[in-house]
PDB file of C-alpha atoms in Angstrom:
ATOM      1  CA  MET A 271      21.969  84.166  82.711  1.00  0.00           C
ATOM      2  CA  SER A 272      20.985  83.157  86.261  1.00  0.00           C
ATOM      3  CA  ARG A 273      23.016  80.489  88.044  1.00  0.00           C
ATOM      4  CA  ARG A 274      20.017  78.157  88.067  1.00  0.00           C
ATOM      5  CA  LYS A 275      19.537  78.536  84.330  1.00  0.00           C
ATOM      6  CA  ALA A 276      23.254  78.071  83.709  1.00  0.00           C
ATOM      7  CA  ASP A 277      23.255  74.881  85.792  1.00  0.00           C
ATOM      8  CA  ALA A 278      20.261  73.580  83.849  1.00  0.00           C
ATOM      9  CA  GLU A 279      22.009  74.290  80.553  1.00  0.00           C
ATOM     10  CA  ARG A 280      25.165  72.498  81.715  1.00  0.00           C
ATOM     11  CA  THR A 281      23.085  69.480  82.740  1.00  0.00           C
ATOM     12  CA  ARG A 282      21.395  69.459  79.340  1.00  0.00           C
ATOM     13  CA  GLU A 283      24.773  69.464  77.576  1.00  0.00           C
ATOM     14  CA  ILE A 284      26.063  66.693  79.858  1.00  0.00           C
ATOM     15  CA  ILE A 285      23.026  64.604  78.937  1.00  0.00           C
ATOM     16  CA  LEU A 286      23.537  65.258  75.224  1.00  0.00           C
ATOM     17  CA  ASP A 287      27.230  64.356  75.451  1.00  0.00           C
ATOM     18  CA  ALA A 288      26.342  61.136  77.262  1.00  0.00           C
ATOM     19  CA  ALA A 289      23.694  60.313  74.659  1.00  0.00           C
ATOM     20  CA  GLU A 290      26.174  60.877  71.823  1.00  0.00           C
ATOM     21  CA  ASN A 291      28.763  58.608  73.436  1.00  0.00           C
ATOM     22  CA  THR A 292      26.209  55.919  74.224  1.00  0.00           C
ATOM     23  CA  PHE A 293      24.640  56.003  70.761  1.00  0.00           C
ATOM     24  CA  LEU A 294      28.106  55.668  69.242  1.00  0.00           C
ATOM     25  CA  ALA A 295      29.023  52.775  71.518  1.00  0.00           C
ATOM     26  CA  GLN A 296      25.886  50.648  71.276  1.00  0.00           C
ATOM     27  CA  GLY A 297      23.551  52.145  68.672  1.00  0.00           C
ATOM     28  CA  VAL A 298      20.383  54.187  68.970  1.00  0.00           C
ATOM     29  CA  SER A 299      17.878  51.329  69.170  1.00  0.00           C
ATOM     30  CA  ARG A 300      19.780  49.502  71.934  1.00  0.00           C
ATOM     31  CA  THR A 301      20.229  52.635  74.025  1.00  0.00           C
ATOM     32  CA  THR A 302      17.659  53.413  76.703  1.00  0.00           C
ATOM     33  CA  LEU A 303      17.181  56.546  78.739  1.00  0.00           C
ATOM     34  CA  ALA A 304      18.438  54.551  81.708  1.00  0.00           C
ATOM     35  CA  HIS A 305      21.722  53.938  79.861  1.00  0.00           C
ATOM     36  CA  ILE A 306      22.032  57.640  79.097  1.00  0.00           C
ATOM     37  CA  ALA A 307      21.187  58.657  82.663  1.00  0.00           C
ATOM     38  CA  GLU A 308      23.862  56.308  84.011  1.00  0.00           C
ATOM     39  CA  ALA A 309      26.460  57.618  81.555  1.00  0.00           C
ATOM     40  CA  ALA A 310      25.564  61.227  82.404  1.00  0.00           C
ATOM     41  CA  GLY A 311      25.461  60.652  86.152  1.00  0.00           C
ATOM     42  CA  VAL A 312      21.906  61.990  86.411  1.00  0.00           C
ATOM     43  CA  THR A 313      18.474  60.570  87.116  1.00  0.00           C
ATOM     44  CA  ARG A 314      15.950  59.675  84.423  1.00  0.00           C
ATOM     45  CA  GLY A 315      13.836  62.456  85.885  1.00  0.00           C
ATOM     46  CA  ALA A 316      16.562  64.948  84.986  1.00  0.00           C
ATOM     47  CA  ILE A 317      16.444  63.710  81.395  1.00  0.00           C
ATOM     48  CA  TYR A 318      12.647  64.059  81.273  1.00  0.00           C
ATOM     49  CA  TRP A 319      12.997  67.600  82.595  1.00  0.00           C
ATOM     50  CA  HIS A 320      14.860  68.520  79.419  1.00  0.00           C
ATOM     51  CA  PHE A 321      13.527  66.034  76.839  1.00  0.00           C
ATOM     52  CA  GLU A 322      10.117  64.494  76.272  1.00  0.00           C
ATOM     53  CA  ASP A 323      11.543  61.113  75.230  1.00  0.00           C
ATOM     54  CA  LYS A 324      14.509  59.453  73.509  1.00  0.00           C
ATOM     55  CA  SER A 325      13.383  60.666  70.111  1.00  0.00           C
ATOM     56  CA  ALA A 326      13.376  64.279  71.301  1.00  0.00           C
ATOM     57  CA  LEU A 327      16.827  63.790  72.833  1.00  0.00           C
ATOM     58  CA  PHE A 328      18.085  62.292  69.563  1.00  0.00           C
ATOM     59  CA  ASP A 329      16.758  65.253  67.582  1.00  0.00           C
ATOM     60  CA  ALA A 330      18.344  67.710  70.017  1.00  0.00           C
ATOM     61  CA  LEU A 331      21.658  65.900  69.656  1.00  0.00           C
ATOM     62  CA  LEU A 332      21.608  66.349  65.883  1.00  0.00           C
ATOM     63  CA  GLU A 333      20.474  69.959  66.272  1.00  0.00           C
ATOM     64  CA  ARG A 334      23.859  70.734  67.845  1.00  0.00           C
ATOM     65  CA  VAL A 335      25.620  69.863  64.589  1.00  0.00           C
ATOM     66  CA  ARG A 336      26.290  72.599  62.086  1.00  0.00           C
ATOM     67  CA  VAL A 337      26.372  71.225  58.544  1.00  0.00           C
ATOM     68  CA  PRO A 338      27.374  74.174  56.323  1.00  0.00           C
ATOM     69  CA  LEU A 339      26.206  72.635  53.049  1.00  0.00           C
ATOM     70  CA  ASP A 340      24.771  75.812  51.568  1.00  0.00           C
ATOM     71  CA  GLU A 341      27.808  77.840  52.634  1.00  0.00           C
ATOM     72  CA  ILE A 342      30.177  75.286  51.074  1.00  0.00           C
ATOM     73  CA  VAL A 343      28.332  75.459  47.762  1.00  0.00           C
ATOM     74  CA  ASP A 344      28.114  79.261  47.836  1.00  0.00           C
ATOM     75  CA  ALA A 345      31.820  79.642  48.663  1.00  0.00           C
ATOM     76  CA  ALA A 346      32.851  77.308  45.853  1.00  0.00           C
ATOM     77  CA  ILE A 347      30.639  79.121  43.343  1.00  0.00           C
ATOM     78  CA  ALA A 348      31.889  82.536  44.475  1.00  0.00           C
ATOM     79  CA  GLN A 349      35.492  81.418  44.061  1.00  0.00           C
ATOM     80  CA  ASN A 350      35.185  79.271  40.926  1.00  0.00           C
ATOM     81  CA  GLY A 351      31.802  80.138  39.409  1.00  0.00           C
ATOM     82  CA  ALA A 352      33.255  80.893  35.987  1.00  0.00           C
ATOM     83  CA  ASN A 353      34.353  77.263  35.706  1.00  0.00           C
ATOM     84  CA  PRO A 354      31.668  74.774  36.800  1.00  0.00           C
ATOM     85  CA  VAL A 355      34.059  71.795  36.638  1.00  0.00           C
ATOM     86  CA  ILE A 356      36.475  73.355  39.116  1.00  0.00           C
ATOM     87  CA  CYS A 357      33.500  74.499  41.173  1.00  0.00           C
ATOM     88  CA  LEU A 358      32.180  70.925  41.555  1.00  0.00           C
ATOM     89  CA  ARG A 359      35.646  69.657  42.399  1.00  0.00           C
ATOM     90  CA  ASP A 360      35.886  72.300  45.134  1.00  0.00           C
ATOM     91  CA  ILE A 361      32.450  71.406  46.537  1.00  0.00           C
ATOM     92  CA  ALA A 362      33.383  67.717  46.725  1.00  0.00           C
ATOM     93  CA  SER A 363      36.716  68.502  48.393  1.00  0.00           C
ATOM     94  CA  ARG A 364      35.126  70.821  50.944  1.00  0.00           C
ATOM     95  CA  LEU A 365      32.403  68.304  51.849  1.00  0.00           C
ATOM     96  CA  LEU A 366      34.907  65.490  52.435  1.00  0.00           C
ATOM     97  CA  ALA A 367      37.146  67.852  54.410  1.00  0.00           C
ATOM     98  CA  ALA A 368      34.194  68.706  56.665  1.00  0.00           C
ATOM     99  CA  ILE A 369      33.744  65.013  57.504  1.00  0.00           C
ATOM    100  CA  CYS A 370      37.495  64.633  58.107  1.00  0.00           C
ATOM    101  CA  TYR A 371      38.078  67.653  60.331  1.00  0.00           C
ATOM    102  CA  ASP A 372      34.736  68.625  61.910  1.00  0.00           C
ATOM    103  CA  LEU A 373      34.612  66.133  64.800  1.00  0.00           C
ATOM    104  CA  PRO A 374      31.030  66.920  65.962  1.00  0.00           C
ATOM    105  CA  LEU A 375      29.812  66.445  62.385  1.00  0.00           C
ATOM    106  CA  GLN A 376      31.877  63.274  62.036  1.00  0.00           C
ATOM    107  CA  ARG A 377      30.383  61.776  65.204  1.00  0.00           C
ATOM    108  CA  ALA A 378      26.819  62.745  64.246  1.00  0.00           C
ATOM    109  CA  ALA A 379      27.264  61.312  60.749  1.00  0.00           C
ATOM    110  CA  THR A 380      28.593  58.073  62.242  1.00  0.00           C
ATOM    111  CA  ILE A 381      25.505  57.765  64.433  1.00  0.00           C
ATOM    112  CA  VAL A 382      23.148  58.468  61.521  1.00  0.00           C
ATOM    113  CA  LEU A 383      24.911  56.215  59.009  1.00  0.00           C
ATOM    114  CA  HIS A 384      26.021  53.346  61.263  1.00  0.00           C
ATOM    115  CA  ARG A 385      24.319  53.437  64.650  1.00  0.00           C
ATOM    116  CA  CYS A 386      20.750  54.351  63.757  1.00  0.00           C
ATOM    117  CA  GLU A 387      17.836  52.058  62.967  1.00  0.00           C
ATOM    118  CA  LYS A 388      15.508  53.137  60.177  1.00  0.00           C
ATOM    119  CA  LEU A 389      13.141  55.620  61.788  1.00  0.00           C
ATOM    120  CA  GLU A 390       9.512  55.819  60.740  1.00  0.00           C
ATOM    121  CA  ASP A 391       9.098  59.442  61.747  1.00  0.00           C
ATOM    122  CA  ASP A 392      10.514  62.284  59.714  1.00  0.00           C
ATOM    123  CA  HIS A 393      13.752  63.611  61.163  1.00  0.00           C
ATOM    124  CA  PRO A 394      14.894  66.691  59.223  1.00  0.00           C
ATOM    125  CA  ARG A 395      18.312  66.715  60.878  1.00  0.00           C
ATOM    126  CA  ILE A 396      19.026  63.196  59.593  1.00  0.00           C
ATOM    127  CA  SER A 397      18.119  64.332  56.105  1.00  0.00           C
ATOM    128  CA  MET A 398      20.434  67.306  56.477  1.00  0.00           C
ATOM    129  CA  ILE A 399      23.384  65.041  57.200  1.00  0.00           C
ATOM    130  CA  THR A 400      22.657  62.433  54.542  1.00  0.00           C
ATOM    131  CA  ARG A 401      21.406  64.700  51.750  1.00  0.00           C
ATOM    132  CA  LEU A 402      22.269  67.973  50.127  1.00  0.00           C
ATOM    133  CA  SER A 403      19.770  70.683  50.996  1.00  0.00           C
ATOM    134  CA  GLU A 404      17.223  71.618  48.336  1.00  0.00           C
ATOM    135  CA  TYR A 405      19.166  74.825  47.753  1.00  0.00           C
ATOM    136  CA  ALA A 406      22.493  72.995  47.412  1.00  0.00           C
ATOM    137  CA  GLU A 407      20.926  70.378  45.125  1.00  0.00           C
ATOM    138  CA  ALA A 408      19.590  73.104  42.825  1.00  0.00           C
ATOM    139  CA  GLN A 409      22.955  74.854  42.706  1.00  0.00           C
ATOM    140  CA  VAL A 410      24.868  71.648  41.969  1.00  0.00           C
ATOM    141  CA  GLU A 411      22.369  70.647  39.292  1.00  0.00           C
ATOM    142  CA  ARG A 412      22.728  74.089  37.693  1.00  0.00           C
ATOM    143  CA  LEU A 413      26.481  73.550  37.479  1.00  0.00           C
ATOM    144  CA  PHE A 414      25.932  70.240  35.720  1.00  0.00           C
ATOM    145  CA  GLU A 415      23.535  71.956  33.317  1.00  0.00           C
ATOM    146  CA  GLN A 416      26.302  74.407  32.372  1.00  0.00           C
ATOM    147  CA  ILE A 417      28.718  71.538  31.839  1.00  0.00           C
ATOM    148  CA  LYS A 418      26.145  69.698  29.723  1.00  0.00           C
ATOM    149  CA  LEU A 419      25.657  72.761  27.511  1.00  0.00           C
ATOM    150  CA  ALA A 420      29.415  73.004  27.049  1.00  0.00           C
ATOM    151  CA  GLY A 421      29.479  69.382  25.858  1.00  0.00           C
ATOM    152  CA  ASN A 422      31.633  68.224  28.761  1.00  0.00           C
ATOM    153  CA  LEU A 423      29.171  65.979  30.602  1.00  0.00           C
ATOM    154  CA  ARG A 424      29.299  62.272  29.848  1.00  0.00           C
ATOM    155  CA  ALA A 425      26.869  61.550  27.003  1.00  0.00           C
ATOM    156  CA  ASN A 426      24.691  59.115  28.975  1.00  0.00           C
ATOM    157  CA  LEU A 427      24.195  61.529  31.869  1.00  0.00           C
ATOM    158  CA  SER A 428      21.569  64.202  32.395  1.00  0.00           C
ATOM    159  CA  PRO A 429      22.243  67.025  34.861  1.00  0.00           C
ATOM    160  CA  VAL A 430      19.779  65.364  37.265  1.00  0.00           C
ATOM    161  CA  SER A 431      21.441  61.936  37.108  1.00  0.00           C
ATOM    162  CA  ALA A 432      24.894  63.547  37.354  1.00  0.00           C
ATOM    163  CA  ARG A 433      23.840  65.410  40.492  1.00  0.00           C
ATOM    164  CA  ARG A 434      22.504  62.157  41.981  1.00  0.00           C
ATOM    165  CA  GLN A 435      25.727  60.287  41.226  1.00  0.00           C
ATOM    166  CA  PHE A 436      27.802  63.163  42.602  1.00  0.00           C
ATOM    167  CA  HIS A 437      25.874  62.986  45.863  1.00  0.00           C
ATOM    168  CA  ALA A 438      25.838  59.171  46.027  1.00  0.00           C
ATOM    169  CA  PHE A 439      29.606  58.969  45.555  1.00  0.00           C
ATOM    170  CA  LEU A 440      30.268  61.440  48.372  1.00  0.00           C
ATOM    171  CA  ILE A 441      27.822  59.786  50.786  1.00  0.00           C
ATOM    172  CA  GLY A 442      29.206  56.365  49.890  1.00  0.00           C
ATOM    173  CA  THR A 443      32.760  57.539  50.566  1.00  0.00           C
ATOM    174  CA  CYS A 444      31.735  58.922  53.956  1.00  0.00           C
ATOM    175  CA  PHE A 445      29.750  55.763  54.778  1.00  0.00           C
ATOM    176  CA  ASP A 446      32.732  53.537  53.999  1.00  0.00           C
ATOM    177  CA  TRP A 447      35.284  55.608  55.906  1.00  0.00           C
ATOM    178  CA  LEU A 448      33.106  56.135  58.970  1.00  0.00           C
ATOM    179  CA  GLN A 449      32.744  52.379  59.446  1.00  0.00           C
ATOM    180  CA  ASP A 450      36.312  52.455  60.784  1.00  0.00           C
ATOM    181  CA  THR A 451      38.239  55.690  60.475  1.00  0.00           C
ATOM    182  CA  ARG A 452      41.428  53.892  61.547  1.00  0.00           C
ATOM    183  CA  LYS A 453      41.589  51.816  58.359  1.00  0.00           C
ATOM    184  CA  TYR A 454      42.946  54.669  56.292  1.00  0.00           C
ATOM    185  CA  SER A 455      43.236  58.456  56.251  1.00  0.00           C
ATOM    186  CA  LEU A 456      40.445  59.989  54.202  1.00  0.00           C
ATOM    187  CA  ALA A 457      42.240  63.326  54.477  1.00  0.00           C
ATOM    188  CA  ASP A 458      45.297  61.830  52.754  1.00  0.00           C
ATOM    189  CA  GLU A 459      43.219  60.201  50.002  1.00  0.00           C
ATOM    190  CA  CYS A 460      40.670  62.977  49.574  1.00  0.00           C
ATOM    191  CA  ASP A 461      42.197  64.394  46.374  1.00  0.00           C
ATOM    192  CA  SER A 462      42.331  60.928  44.814  1.00  0.00           C
ATOM    193  CA  PHE A 463      38.672  60.240  45.671  1.00  0.00           C
ATOM    194  CA  VAL A 464      37.592  63.559  44.195  1.00  0.00           C
ATOM    195  CA  GLU A 465      39.623  62.944  41.034  1.00  0.00           C
ATOM    196  CA  THR A 466      37.929  59.542  40.585  1.00  0.00           C
ATOM    197  CA  LEU A 467      34.524  61.196  40.997  1.00  0.00           C
ATOM    198  CA  MET A 468      35.320  63.889  38.453  1.00  0.00           C
ATOM    199  CA  CYS A 469      36.661  61.425  35.879  1.00  0.00           C
ATOM    200  CA  GLY A 470      33.462  59.396  36.105  1.00  0.00           C
ATOM    201  CA  LEU A 471      31.217  62.362  35.327  1.00  0.00           C
ATOM    202  CA  PHE A 472      32.922  64.256  32.523  1.00  0.00           C
ATOM    203  CA  VAL A 473      34.065  63.490  29.002  1.00  0.00           C
ATOM    204  CA  GLU A 474      37.743  62.941  28.340  1.00  0.00           C
ATOM    205  CA  GLY A 475      39.535  66.250  28.179  1.00  0.00           C
ATOM    206  CA  ALA A 476      37.033  68.206  30.309  1.00  0.00           C
ATOM    207  CA  LEU A 477      39.305  68.133  33.349  1.00  0.00           C
ATOM    208  CA  ALA A 478      42.391  68.998  31.325  1.00  0.00           C
ATOM    209  CA  ALA A 479      40.518  71.958  29.853  1.00  0.00           C
ATOM    210  CA  LYS A 480      39.771  73.387  33.289  1.00  0.00           C
TER     211      LYS A 480
END
């Protein structure tokens, strides 16, 4: 890589870091390119050299985040696939652990869930943080189908509704904790949260039979 290209890449990363910090501090809608330029120590022209507008900068910021949803689901199935109940418990634990320990993901999720106005345009990276991927959804729903066939899913739940509640519980937990991560340690309470989720989905005895 040439020195000029390396310098340009460093400037781009400085701008993205400044945007992340500014979005976290004052929200996306209240942040202007002038705010970001000041925080980055660059001109607005330097920002426009790298990004068409604030929306493009916002998308690039989220592009830096690696959300290994499919890998989490695949790893849990590979390790526990013979027991779908344990598999779902593992998926839930891994997802909450990612929010606890992956700081770039944690910061991006905070921006999306708490610092971002509702955007009219489609932003796939936002969806990736707030939803399971289509692949992960299908895999999780398949696990619930197996549990339903075994008679261990709560009687009033279908595999589809169980998958929705599974997802909603996890997103809700992240939403609550990310409002103020100093209030309590999600890492310390993770097992308890997951146990509550599991108990709400399965018939009595399903967890004991795992």
